[in-house]
XYZ file of N, CA and C in Angstrom:
870
model
N 17.876 55.480 -43.576
C 18.788 54.785 -42.666
C 18.194 54.670 -41.259
N 17.562 55.757 -40.821
C 16.930 55.769 -39.492
C 15.795 54.756 -39.414
N 14.975 54.707 -40.507
C 13.852 53.767 -40.535
C 14.335 52.332 -40.481
N 15.450 52.044 -41.198
C 16.003 50.697 -41.219
C 16.455 50.278 -39.811
N 17.138 51.195 -39.091
C 17.587 50.902 -37.726
C 16.394 50.675 -36.795
N 15.317 51.445 -36.985
C 14.120 51.311 -36.144
C 13.496 49.938 -36.321
N 13.436 49.508 -37.634
C 12.842 48.187 -37.890
C 13.667 47.084 -37.229
N 14.985 47.195 -37.279
C 15.862 46.200 -36.655
C 15.657 46.171 -35.136
N 15.521 47.359 -34.561
C 15.304 47.458 -33.114
C 13.993 46.800 -32.710
N 12.942 47.045 -33.535
C 11.627 46.467 -33.237
C 11.669 44.947 -33.322
N 12.355 44.429 -34.345
C 12.464 42.977 -34.506
C 13.223 42.367 -33.336
N 14.307 43.013 -32.918
C 15.102 42.521 -31.787
C 14.284 42.484 -30.512
N 13.496 43.549 -30.294
C 12.645 43.620 -29.095
C 11.627 42.498 -29.096
N 11.037 42.234 -30.267
C 10.038 41.172 -30.377
C 10.643 39.806 -30.090
N 11.853 39.570 -30.600
C 12.523 38.293 -30.366
C 12.820 38.089 -28.887
N 13.272 39.118 -28.209
C 13.543 39.043 -26.773
C 12.270 38.711 -26.003
N 11.168 39.369 -26.394
C 9.884 39.134 -25.715
C 9.444 37.682 -25.887
N 9.604 37.153 -27.113
C 9.224 35.767 -27.373
C 10.064 34.797 -26.543
N 11.349 35.083 -26.421
C 12.222 34.218 -25.624
C 11.837 34.240 -24.159
N 11.471 35.398 -23.636
C 11.041 35.531 -22.243
C 9.773 34.731 -21.998
N 8.800 34.874 -22.960
C 7.542 34.137 -22.815
C 7.774 32.638 -22.858
N 8.663 32.211 -23.734
C 8.960 30.782 -23.835
C 9.558 30.270 -22.539
N 10.436 31.070 -21.935
C 11.052 30.683 -20.667
C 10.017 30.573 -19.564
N 9.054 31.489 -19.557
C 8.013 31.476 -18.528
C 7.112 30.274 -18.694
N 6.959 29.789 -19.921
C 6.055 28.683 -20.180
C 6.617 27.325 -19.848
N 7.897 27.212 -19.491
C 8.481 25.924 -19.177
C 7.928 25.399 -17.866
N 7.629 24.069 -17.825
C 7.074 23.460 -16.613
C 8.175 23.229 -15.597
N 7.859 23.547 -14.354
C 8.826 23.325 -13.288
C 8.769 21.874 -12.844
N 9.916 21.335 -12.447
C 9.945 19.959 -11.946
C 9.166 19.884 -10.641
N 8.367 18.821 -10.450
C 7.598 18.689 -9.219
C 8.508 18.642 -8.007
N 8.031 19.198 -6.901
C 8.788 19.147 -5.660
C 8.642 17.771 -5.041
N 9.616 17.417 -4.215
C 9.555 16.136 -3.536
C 10.444 15.108 -4.186
N 11.219 15.499 -5.189
C 12.124 14.564 -5.842
C 12.421 15.033 -7.242
N 13.657 14.884 -7.699
C 14.008 15.282 -9.050
C 13.485 14.283 -10.053
N 12.938 14.738 -11.155
C 12.477 13.838 -12.192
C 13.631 13.515 -13.116
N 13.518 12.402 -13.832
C 14.606 11.998 -14.711
C 14.728 12.931 -15.898
N 13.604 13.526 -16.333
C 13.649 14.431 -17.473
C 13.607 15.890 -17.056
N 13.240 16.138 -15.788
C 13.155 17.502 -15.287
C 11.869 18.200 -15.668
N 10.899 17.461 -16.226
C 9.644 18.071 -16.625
C 8.477 17.280 -16.065
N 7.311 17.901 -16.035
C 6.118 17.198 -15.586
C 5.485 16.521 -16.788
N 5.691 15.227 -16.931
C 5.130 14.533 -18.080
C 3.662 14.217 -17.902
N 3.142 14.300 -16.663
C 1.734 14.029 -16.394
C 1.204 15.045 -15.392
N -0.006 15.496 -15.609
C -0.673 16.346 -14.629
C -1.502 15.498 -13.670
N -1.870 14.282 -14.112
C -2.629 13.365 -13.267
C -1.938 12.013 -13.270
N -1.673 11.456 -12.076
C -1.139 10.105 -12.004
C -2.095 9.249 -11.183
N -2.165 7.969 -11.527
C -3.132 7.076 -10.901
C -2.432 5.904 -10.228
N -2.921 5.564 -9.030
C -2.439 4.400 -8.301
C -3.631 3.510 -7.995
N -3.445 2.199 -8.100
C -4.511 1.262 -7.785
C -3.920 0.025 -7.149
N -4.751 -0.705 -6.374
C -4.299 -1.968 -5.819
C -4.576 -2.144 -4.352
N -3.546 -2.491 -3.600
C -3.651 -2.877 -2.198
C -4.449 -1.878 -1.357
N -5.508 -2.374 -0.702
C -6.240 -1.497 0.220
C -5.467 -1.353 1.528
N -4.594 -2.336 1.839
C -3.754 -2.206 3.031
C -2.796 -1.033 2.885
N -2.253 -0.844 1.689
C -1.279 0.220 1.436
C -1.958 1.562 1.124
N -3.250 1.528 0.913
C -3.978 2.729 0.475
C -3.836 3.931 1.412
N -3.917 3.755 2.746
C -3.785 4.939 3.615
C -2.447 5.657 3.443
N -1.374 4.896 3.255
C -0.056 5.501 3.083
C 0.035 6.213 1.742
N -0.479 5.567 0.700
C -0.458 6.170 -0.632
C -1.262 7.466 -0.659
N -2.387 7.476 0.050
C -3.228 8.679 0.092
C -2.568 9.794 0.892
N -1.904 9.446 1.988
C -1.201 10.459 2.779
C -0.103 11.108 1.946
N 0.639 10.282 1.201
C 1.697 10.820 0.343
C 1.106 11.663 -0.778
N -0.025 11.214 -1.321
C -0.674 11.962 -2.402
C -1.112 13.346 -1.927
N -1.672 13.396 -0.725
C -2.137 14.679 -0.177
C -0.982 15.658 -0.023
N 0.124 15.186 0.557
C 1.300 16.044 0.735
C 1.883 16.465 -0.608
N 1.993 15.502 -1.513
C 2.611 15.761 -2.815
C 1.811 16.804 -3.596
N 0.485 16.696 -3.562
C -0.353 17.665 -4.288
C -0.271 19.048 -3.662
N -0.113 19.095 -2.338
C -0.004 20.404 -1.678
C 1.288 21.109 -2.052
N 2.305 20.326 -2.413
C 3.595 20.895 -2.806
C 3.679 21.177 -4.299
N 2.738 20.627 -5.070
C 2.789 20.732 -6.530
C 1.416 21.107 -7.075
N 1.133 22.376 -7.091
C -0.164 22.860 -7.560
C -0.397 22.428 -9.007
N -1.634 21.987 -9.283
C -1.984 21.602 -10.643
C -1.781 20.134 -10.946
N -1.173 19.393 -10.008
C -0.976 17.961 -10.204
C -1.985 17.200 -9.352
N -2.629 16.205 -9.963
C -3.635 15.398 -9.283
C -3.115 13.971 -9.128
N -3.219 13.415 -7.903
C -2.835 12.029 -7.651
C -4.075 11.281 -7.178
N -4.519 10.309 -7.965
C -5.716 9.537 -7.645
C -5.330 8.155 -7.148
N -5.835 7.782 -5.962
C -5.506 6.494 -5.351
C -6.777 5.682 -5.167
N -6.786 4.454 -5.683
C -7.932 3.565 -5.502
C -7.446 2.204 -5.023
N -8.382 1.380 -4.525
C -8.049 0.060 -4.008
C -8.283 -1.026 -5.049
N -8.944 -2.102 -4.591
C -9.245 -3.190 -5.501
C -8.467 -4.457 -5.223
N -7.405 -4.368 -4.397
C -6.591 -5.538 -4.107
C -5.271 -5.514 -4.856
N -4.279 -6.188 -4.298
C -2.929 -6.162 -4.857
C -2.867 -6.655 -6.299
N -3.542 -7.761 -6.593
C -3.445 -8.313 -7.943
C -4.199 -7.449 -8.956
N -5.209 -6.737 -8.495
C -5.859 -5.750 -9.363
C -4.873 -4.649 -9.715
N -4.124 -4.174 -8.716
C -3.128 -3.137 -8.969
C -2.046 -3.603 -9.919
N -1.584 -4.840 -9.736
C -0.548 -5.381 -10.614
C -1.053 -5.522 -12.047
N -2.283 -5.987 -12.200
C -2.852 -6.106 -13.542
C -3.053 -4.743 -14.193
N -3.461 -3.763 -13.383
C -3.710 -2.425 -13.925
C -2.421 -1.746 -14.388
N -1.355 -1.878 -13.597
C -0.097 -1.241 -14.014
C 0.498 -1.988 -15.207
N 0.294 -3.289 -15.266
C 0.789 -4.068 -16.403
C 0.087 -3.661 -17.691
N -1.233 -3.441 -17.613
C -2.008 -3.076 -18.807
C -1.860 -1.610 -19.182
N -1.348 -0.799 -18.244
C -1.185 0.621 -18.506
C -2.359 1.471 -18.058
N -3.360 0.859 -17.411
C -4.505 1.635 -16.928
C -4.220 2.332 -15.602
N -3.081 2.017 -14.979
C -2.615 2.731 -13.781
C -1.126 3.009 -13.946
N -0.683 4.118 -13.400
C 0.743 4.455 -13.448
C 1.534 3.681 -12.406
N 0.882 3.396 -11.272
C 1.528 2.682 -10.172
C 0.576 1.612 -9.659
N 1.089 0.394 -9.492
C 0.306 -0.681 -8.909
C 0.761 -0.952 -7.492
N -0.125 -0.728 -6.518
C 0.212 -0.952 -5.108
C -0.025 -2.424 -4.770
N 0.944 -3.040 -4.091
C 0.825 -4.467 -3.822
C 1.471 -4.856 -2.500
N 0.833 -5.815 -1.808
C 1.420 -6.387 -0.597
C 2.286 -7.597 -0.941
N 2.263 -8.013 -2.185
C 3.019 -9.200 -2.593
C 4.032 -8.837 -3.677
N 5.118 -9.574 -3.682
C 6.145 -9.382 -4.701
C 5.780 -10.188 -5.943
N 6.128 -9.682 -7.114
C 5.870 -10.424 -8.351
C 7.012 -11.388 -8.661
N 8.062 -11.347 -7.855
C 9.198 -12.236 -8.083
C 8.746 -13.687 -8.031
N 9.035 -14.421 -9.066
C 8.650 -15.831 -9.132
C 7.231 -16.064 -9.599
N 6.476 -14.995 -9.868
C 5.095 -15.132 -10.336
C 5.083 -15.138 -11.865
N 4.709 -16.267 -12.449
C 4.751 -16.428 -13.909
C 3.831 -15.452 -14.633
N 2.741 -15.045 -13.974
C 1.783 -14.140 -14.624
C 2.391 -12.773 -14.909
N 3.423 -12.395 -14.161
C 4.002 -11.059 -14.321
C 5.463 -11.100 -14.780
N 5.906 -12.282 -15.175
C 7.273 -12.424 -15.657
C 7.434 -11.712 -17.000
N 8.524 -11.009 -17.163
C 8.853 -10.306 -18.412
C 7.811 -9.259 -18.804
N 7.117 -8.696 -17.808
C 6.138 -7.638 -18.076
C 6.750 -6.246 -17.907
N 8.017 -6.196 -17.526
C 8.692 -4.908 -17.386
C 8.365 -4.170 -16.110
N 7.854 -4.878 -15.087
C 7.494 -4.205 -13.845
C 8.729 -3.933 -12.995
N 8.785 -2.720 -12.459
C 9.900 -2.296 -11.611
C 9.369 -2.098 -10.194
N 10.046 -2.718 -9.232
C 9.596 -2.725 -7.844
C 10.178 -1.553 -7.058
N 9.311 -0.913 -6.260
C 9.743 0.163 -5.364
C 9.188 -0.174 -3.974
N 10.075 -0.536 -3.028
C 9.647 -0.853 -1.669
C 9.435 0.449 -0.901
N 8.220 0.643 -0.374
C 7.905 1.927 0.247
C 7.625 1.845 1.744
N 7.322 0.650 2.261
C 7.013 0.543 3.693
C 6.924 -0.924 4.090
N 6.920 -1.152 5.394
C 6.616 -2.469 5.950
C 5.193 -2.412 6.487
N 4.375 -3.402 6.096
C 2.959 -3.427 6.468
C 2.692 -4.544 7.481
N 2.503 -4.219 8.738
C 2.154 -5.243 9.725
C 0.681 -5.625 9.589
N 0.369 -6.906 9.849
C -1.010 -7.380 9.811
C -1.425 -7.914 11.164
N -2.704 -7.809 11.435
C -3.270 -8.261 12.705
C -4.328 -9.322 12.463
N -4.437 -10.236 13.414
C -5.570 -11.158 13.450
C -6.609 -10.524 14.366
N -7.822 -10.360 13.864
C -8.859 -9.692 14.652
C -10.072 -10.608 14.829
N -10.829 -10.353 15.889
C -12.066 -11.093 16.125
C -13.162 -10.129 16.549
N -14.370 -10.642 16.528
C -15.490 -9.934 17.138
C -15.214 -9.815 18.632
N -15.719 -8.777 19.232
C -15.418 -8.536 20.652
C -16.023 -9.574 21.599
N -16.937 -10.404 21.094
C -17.519 -11.415 21.981
C -16.624 -12.652 22.129
N -15.574 -12.748 21.337
C -14.655 -13.880 21.431
C -13.817 -13.729 22.703
N -13.744 -14.785 23.499
C -13.154 -14.662 24.838
C -11.647 -14.891 24.879
N -11.062 -15.491 23.859
C -9.619 -15.716 23.885
C -8.881 -14.461 23.413
N -7.594 -14.353 23.762
C -6.820 -13.185 23.321
C -5.529 -13.581 22.612
N -5.316 -14.903 22.374
C -4.093 -15.363 21.725
C -4.375 -16.628 20.920
N -3.730 -16.738 19.762
C -3.780 -17.961 18.965
C -2.384 -18.269 18.457
N -2.049 -19.547 18.447
C -0.766 -19.971 17.899
C -0.874 -20.103 16.387
N 0.256 -20.242 15.730
C 0.253 -20.431 14.288
C -0.517 -21.694 13.910
N -0.302 -22.762 14.649
C -0.987 -24.025 14.349
C -2.495 -23.881 14.514
N -2.934 -23.201 15.580
C -4.366 -23.006 15.794
C -4.990 -22.171 14.686
N -4.305 -21.092 14.303
C -4.832 -20.242 13.234
C -4.917 -20.996 11.914
N -3.896 -21.796 11.625
C -3.916 -22.574 10.394
C -5.103 -23.530 10.383
N -5.346 -24.183 11.506
C -6.480 -25.111 11.587
C -7.817 -24.389 11.468
N -7.879 -23.166 12.000
C -9.120 -22.384 11.872
C -9.326 -21.946 10.433
N -8.306 -21.348 9.835
C -8.462 -20.793 8.487
C -8.631 -21.864 7.410
N -8.126 -23.069 7.655
C -8.327 -24.146 6.677
C -9.620 -24.920 6.929
N -10.301 -24.615 8.037
C -11.589 -25.248 8.330
C -11.504 -26.474 9.205
N -10.304 -26.839 9.657
C -10.148 -28.016 10.508
C -10.765 -27.795 11.880
N -10.640 -26.574 12.406
C -11.285 -26.190 13.663
C -12.400 -25.208 13.348
N -13.614 -25.520 13.842
C -14.771 -24.688 13.502
C -15.522 -24.169 14.728
N -15.010 -24.459 15.938
C -15.668 -24.010 17.161
C -14.631 -23.423 18.096
N -14.971 -22.303 18.721
C -14.020 -21.618 19.601
C -13.624 -22.459 20.815
N -14.476 -23.396 21.221
C -14.134 -24.211 22.397
C -12.907 -25.087 22.136
N -12.620 -25.365 20.861
C -11.479 -26.216 20.519
C -10.136 -25.498 20.627
N -10.183 -24.172 20.874
C -8.943 -23.411 21.095
C -9.013 -22.650 22.419
N -9.849 -23.157 23.326
C -9.918 -22.588 24.665
C -10.948 -21.492 24.851
N -11.813 -21.301 23.876
C -12.826 -20.259 23.976
C -14.201 -20.797 24.307
N -15.225 -19.997 24.029
C -16.597 -20.384 24.316
C -17.098 -21.406 23.292
N -18.183 -22.066 23.630
C -18.804 -23.024 22.711
C -19.620 -22.231 21.688
N -18.963 -21.867 20.603
C -19.614 -21.052 19.573
C -18.935 -21.292 18.226
N -19.716 -21.207 17.190
C -19.210 -21.396 15.828
C -18.213 -20.296 15.459
N -17.155 -20.687 14.758
C -16.185 -19.718 14.230
C -16.610 -19.333 12.815
N -16.764 -18.045 12.590
C -17.072 -17.535 11.256
C -15.842 -16.821 10.715
N -15.325 -17.305 9.589
C -14.114 -16.712 9.005
C -14.511 -15.671 7.974
N -14.014 -14.460 8.168
C -14.270 -13.374 7.226
C -12.930 -12.912 6.681
N -12.707 -13.148 5.406
C -11.422 -12.822 4.802
C -11.560 -11.873 3.629
N -10.584 -11.948 2.746
C -10.550 -11.106 1.562
C -10.671 -11.958 0.305
N -10.885 -11.302 -0.816
C -11.035 -12.003 -2.088
C -9.688 -12.513 -2.581
N -9.730 -13.325 -3.636
C -8.504 -13.923 -4.173
C -7.541 -12.883 -4.719
N -8.034 -11.679 -5.036
C -7.166 -10.622 -5.587
C -6.411 -9.865 -4.507
N -6.626 -10.242 -3.245
C -6.068 -9.484 -2.118
C -4.659 -9.936 -1.753
N -3.771 -8.973 -1.593
C -2.434 -9.251 -1.097
C -2.438 -9.593 0.381
N -3.405 -9.041 1.120
C -3.531 -9.376 2.542
C -3.796 -10.873 2.707
N -4.694 -11.391 1.900
C -4.998 -12.830 1.939
C -3.750 -13.647 1.590
N -3.034 -13.222 0.561
C -1.815 -13.934 0.157
C -0.765 -13.911 1.264
N -0.674 -12.773 1.984
C 0.301 -12.659 3.076
C -0.027 -13.599 4.225
N -1.305 -13.639 4.632
C -1.696 -14.533 5.727
C -1.485 -15.991 5.327
N -1.826 -16.336 4.083
C -1.629 -17.703 3.598
C -0.149 -18.084 3.640
N 0.708 -17.160 3.242
C 2.151 -17.442 3.189
C 2.786 -17.464 4.571
N 2.537 -16.427 5.367
C 3.250 -16.263 6.640
C 2.673 -17.152 7.738
N 1.350 -17.207 7.839
C 0.704 -17.938 8.927
C 0.440 -19.397 8.561
N 0.000 -19.632 7.317
C -0.497 -20.956 6.941
C 0.486 -21.762 6.090
N 1.714 -21.277 5.957
C 2.731 -21.983 5.173
C 2.247 -22.326 3.767
N 1.499 -21.399 3.162
C 1.064 -21.573 1.783
C -0.261 -22.284 1.610
N -0.849 -22.773 2.678
C -2.158 -23.439 2.572
C -3.234 -22.408 2.228
N -4.305 -22.874 1.614
C -5.371 -21.951 1.235
C -6.503 -21.982 2.252
N -7.329 -20.963 2.204
C -8.450 -20.846 3.123
C -9.578 -21.811 2.760
N -10.314 -22.214 3.778
C -11.490 -23.027 3.543
C -12.498 -22.288 2.662
N -13.232 -23.042 1.863
C -14.249 -22.433 0.991
C -15.405 -21.868 1.804
N -15.463 -22.221 3.088
C -16.530 -21.695 3.955
C -16.280 -20.251 4.371
N -15.070 -19.754 4.158
C -14.753 -18.361 4.525
C -15.471 -17.399 3.582
N -16.032 -16.345 4.149
C -16.648 -15.317 3.309
C -15.579 -14.295 2.921
N -15.802 -13.601 1.818
C -14.790 -12.675 1.305
C -15.342 -11.258 1.214
N -14.544 -10.304 1.665
C -14.864 -8.888 1.553
C -13.921 -8.247 0.537
N -14.392 -7.194 -0.130
C -13.592 -6.591 -1.197
C -12.648 -5.500 -0.710
N -12.668 -5.199 0.581
C -11.756 -4.186 1.106
C -11.524 -4.438 2.594
N -10.439 -3.885 3.106
C -10.130 -4.029 4.527
C -11.183 -3.359 5.393
N -11.650 -2.187 4.952
C -12.681 -1.476 5.715
C -13.953 -2.292 5.846
N -14.381 -2.931 4.765
C -15.585 -3.760 4.813
C -15.371 -4.996 5.678
N -14.132 -5.523 5.684
C -13.852 -6.685 6.513
C -13.987 -6.334 7.991
N -13.462 -5.182 8.385
C -13.576 -4.761 9.787
C -15.038 -4.627 10.191
N -15.825 -4.000 9.338
C -17.246 -3.821 9.627
C -17.942 -5.169 9.791
N -17.617 -6.111 8.904
C -18.249 -7.426 8.963
C -17.867 -8.174 10.233
N -16.587 -8.126 10.621
C -16.152 -8.803 11.849
C -16.803 -8.155 13.068
N -16.895 -6.845 13.079
C -17.502 -6.136 14.212
C -18.978 -6.485 14.375
N -19.643 -6.839 13.286
C -21.086 -7.093 13.318
C -21.445 -8.576 13.380
N -20.457 -9.456 13.289
C -20.742 -10.888 13.224
C -20.211 -11.611 14.459
N -21.077 -12.077 15.344
C -20.622 -12.794 16.539
C -19.773 -14.011 16.162
N -18.692 -14.221 16.936
C -17.850 -15.391 16.731
C -16.960 -15.326 15.508
N -16.804 -14.159 14.928
C -16.047 -14.064 13.671
C -14.573 -13.746 13.900
N -13.774 -14.094 12.891
C -12.337 -13.843 12.897
C -11.916 -13.394 11.511
N -10.907 -12.516 11.456
C -10.410 -12.037 10.167
C -9.001 -11.509 10.313
N -8.534 -10.791 9.322
C -7.168 -10.258 9.328
C -7.160 -8.918 8.616
N -6.381 -7.995 9.152
C -6.339 -6.647 8.587
C -4.928 -6.077 8.682
N -4.694 -5.051 7.910
C -3.484 -4.261 8.059
C -3.599 -3.467 9.358
N -2.507 -3.371 10.103
C -2.535 -2.708 11.415
C -3.004 -1.264 11.343
N -2.780 -0.608 10.225
C -3.159 0.794 10.082
C -4.670 0.996 10.174
N -5.442 -0.054 9.957
C -6.904 0.047 9.935
C -7.566 -0.281 11.267
N -6.816 -0.723 12.264
C -7.425 -1.209 13.504
C -8.338 -0.168 14.145
N -9.527 -0.634 14.551
C -10.498 0.213 15.248
C -10.907 -0.478 16.542
N -11.492 0.287 17.458
C -11.890 -0.305 18.733
C -13.197 -1.086 18.633
N -13.735 -1.232 17.433
C -14.949 -2.032 17.232
C -14.635 -3.518 17.144
N -13.336 -3.867 17.017
C -12.910 -5.264 16.958
C -11.765 -5.468 17.948
N -11.377 -6.730 18.123
C -10.295 -7.061 19.054
C -9.119 -7.657 18.298
N -7.911 -7.158 18.569
C -6.701 -7.711 17.967
C -6.130 -8.791 18.879
N -5.783 -9.936 18.306
C -5.252 -11.045 19.084
C -3.722 -11.044 19.101
N -3.163 -11.663 20.122
C -1.737 -11.955 20.125
C -1.498 -13.125 19.173
N -0.279 -13.200 18.638
C 0.093 -14.296 17.751
C 1.279 -15.025 18.360
N 1.092 -16.314 18.657
C 2.137 -17.086 19.356
C 2.558 -16.394 20.650
N 1.589 -15.766 21.311
C 1.844 -15.126 22.595
C 2.425 -13.736 22.525
N 2.608 -13.206 21.326
C 3.223 -11.880 21.160
C 2.192 -10.889 20.640
N 2.034 -9.784 21.360
C 1.138 -8.726 20.896
C 1.854 -7.891 19.838
N 1.091 -7.426 18.864
C 1.717 -6.600 17.827
C 2.197 -5.259 18.384
N 3.394 -4.871 17.974
C 3.891 -3.512 18.128
C 4.955 -3.335 17.058
N 5.254 -2.110 16.721
C 6.305 -1.862 15.725
C 7.634 -2.426 16.193
N 7.926 -2.278 17.486
C 9.180 -2.798 18.027
C 9.238 -4.318 17.926
N 8.087 -4.984 18.119
C 8.056 -6.443 18.032
C 8.378 -6.911 16.618
N 7.927 -6.146 15.614
C 8.258 -6.467 14.223
C 9.745 -6.233 13.970
N 10.228 -5.071 14.385
C 11.630 -4.700 14.161
C 12.576 -5.687 14.843
N 12.185 -6.179 16.041
C 13.024 -7.115 16.794
C 12.885 -8.562 16.324
N 11.997 -8.800 15.352
C 11.818 -10.145 14.815
C 10.912 -11.038 15.646
N 10.178 -10.472 16.599
C 9.312 -11.270 17.470
C 7.897 -11.430 16.903
N 7.502 -10.522 16.034
C 6.157 -10.576 15.446
C 6.320 -10.669 13.931
N 6.025 -11.841 13.338
C 6.363 -12.075 11.930
C 5.278 -11.785 10.901
N 4.098 -11.358 11.340
C 3.024 -11.186 10.354
C 3.108 -9.789 9.748
N 3.857 -9.693 8.686
C 3.975 -8.418 7.973
C 4.369 -8.702 6.529
N 4.194 -7.697 5.704
C 4.597 -7.773 4.300
C 5.281 -6.466 3.942
N 5.969 -6.466 2.833
C 6.541 -5.221 2.318
C 5.534 -4.583 1.380
N 5.376 -3.281 1.522
C 4.511 -2.538 0.614
C 5.277 -2.207 -0.656
N 4.787 -2.697 -1.783
C 5.441 -2.483 -3.071
C 4.625 -1.496 -3.905
N 5.316 -0.613 -4.597
C 4.688 0.201 -5.626
C 5.394 -0.129 -6.938
N 4.653 -0.738 -7.858
C 5.229 -1.172 -9.126
C 4.934 -0.175 -10.241
N 5.935 0.048 -11.076
C 5.747 0.829 -12.295
C 6.121 -0.045 -13.479
N 5.588 0.277 -14.628
C 5.951 -0.455 -15.841
C 7.127 0.269 -16.473
N 8.311 -0.281 -16.252
C 9.526 0.403 -16.650
C 9.950 1.386 -15.576
N 11.133 1.944 -15.753
C 11.617 2.937 -14.793
C 10.741 4.180 -14.847
N 10.317 4.691 -13.691
C 9.443 5.862 -13.687
C 10.172 7.131 -14.109
N 9.432 8.054 -14.691
C 9.982 9.353 -15.072
C 9.001 10.445 -14.661
N 9.444 11.657 -14.779
C 8.564 12.814 -14.575
C 7.829 12.809 -13.257
N 6.530 13.094 -13.307
C 5.723 13.233 -12.105
C 5.629 11.931 -11.322
N 5.545 10.805 -12.027
C 5.466 9.508 -11.350
C 6.727 9.274 -10.522
N 7.870 9.555 -11.096
C 9.138 9.407 -10.369
C 9.197 10.374 -9.192
N 8.736 11.596 -9.405
C 8.762 12.597 -8.335
C 7.906 12.156 -7.151
N 6.739 11.561 -7.433
C 5.865 11.070 -6.366
C 6.553 9.940 -5.592
N 7.139 8.996 -6.312
C 7.831 7.885 -5.660
C 9.052 8.371 -4.872
N 9.777 9.330 -5.434
C 10.915 9.903 -4.711
C 10.446 10.552 -3.408
N 9.285 11.200 -3.457
C 8.775 11.862 -2.258
C 8.391 10.836 -1.192
N 7.680 9.771 -1.594
C 7.234 8.788 -0.601
C 8.418 8.052 0.023
N 9.547 7.982 -0.695
C 10.737 7.338 -0.165
C 11.703 8.314 0.493
N 11.370 9.590 0.475
C 12.262 10.602 1.053
C 12.278 10.502 2.575
N 13.370 10.948 3.169
C 13.476 10.957 4.633
C 12.377 11.834 5.235
N 12.035 12.903 4.540
C 10.981 13.806 5.023
C 9.673 13.055 5.244
N 9.257 12.260 4.250
C 7.984 11.542 4.371
C 8.121 10.312 5.248
N 9.172 9.525 5.052
C 9.346 8.287 5.810
C 9.410 8.551 7.313
N 10.163 9.549 7.699
C 10.356 9.813 9.132
C 9.141 10.455 9.784
N 8.382 11.221 9.026
C 7.277 11.967 9.624
C 5.920 11.293 9.447
N 5.757 10.467 8.424
C 4.416 10.007 8.079
C 4.207 8.498 8.120
N 5.240 7.725 7.861
C 5.039 6.282 7.710
C 4.526 5.641 8.995
N 5.193 5.888 10.110
C 4.744 5.303 11.370
C 3.423 5.917 11.835
N 3.239 7.186 11.565
C 1.981 7.841 11.932
C 0.800 7.177 11.240
N 1.032 6.684 10.024
C -0.032 6.036 9.247
C -0.214 4.567 9.618
N 0.593 4.064 10.573
C 0.442 2.691 11.023
C 1.371 1.702 10.347
N 2.379 2.208 9.638
C 3.341 1.358 8.948
C 4.712 1.500 9.608
N 5.705 0.801 9.054
C 7.066 0.868 9.577
C 7.998 1.209 8.409
N 8.905 2.168 8.591
C 9.844 2.490 7.501
C 10.647 1.260 7.084
N 10.855 1.109 5.786
C 11.586 -0.027 5.237
C 12.974 -0.147 5.862
N 13.605 0.982 6.140
C 14.970 0.986 6.647
C 15.094 0.359 8.031
N 13.976 0.211 8.750
C 14.026 -0.291 10.124
C 13.889 -1.821 10.244
N 13.536 -2.474 9.134
C 13.309 -3.929 9.185
C 14.263 -4.610 8.214
N 15.000 -5.591 8.719
C 15.928 -6.326 7.874
C 15.155 -7.207 6.895
N 15.552 -7.137 5.631
C 14.863 -7.930 4.611
C 15.493 -9.310 4.480
């Protein structure tokens, strides 16, 4: 009888130990936002696309990883349409884009879900040897379409205008075409860079050149111009006086869950928006009327 009771006690102890171990092995939900399932479905999540949005995505990734040991967030560029294609095909968890897919037949019925994460202001920049400091919408349109090819025709020096832009996959290019040029396309004489950083370098090194960048990238190696007489500032965007901006979109294929949702919840949290978005050169979505 004693032996039988001992065996029962040993079995009970073993079962309790197994239950404790099982409880310890459960994954904790990532910090920075509740997941829909409450579990970490991915240890590594990938973002690709807009180089304009890249600094913000990387800042959020750095914070998110510091709060969630063992989770890796990889952010790459390539342009907005690259990001959209990657998230559509499943090769990226999140596609970063400066353009909306609304009304775009290529992404219709692909199951993409839009998450607005920031307002992205854009600047018109020139090489520092350019003597003017302001261009109107009409002047910029004529320059970017190739109608005006010399700075003297807009009040500057007698020098050739060299246009340095982005590739066709760029959301920055699409934004300038839409907002500044009323949908017109760039002249074929414009050269194309594959990233905002490379565009800045090219403009800084090319006399008489002009280009466009996300405000977060501005360096003192180039000059930012006024647009229609208005210098860029966050307040000018918020007050509706400076119109060259886009919304930063992060697209997922279907509603996000697990770690992907937690990352997006974090980037949209008051903690991140209030402390990091403006610091990174962007404007919180809540401050600009859509």
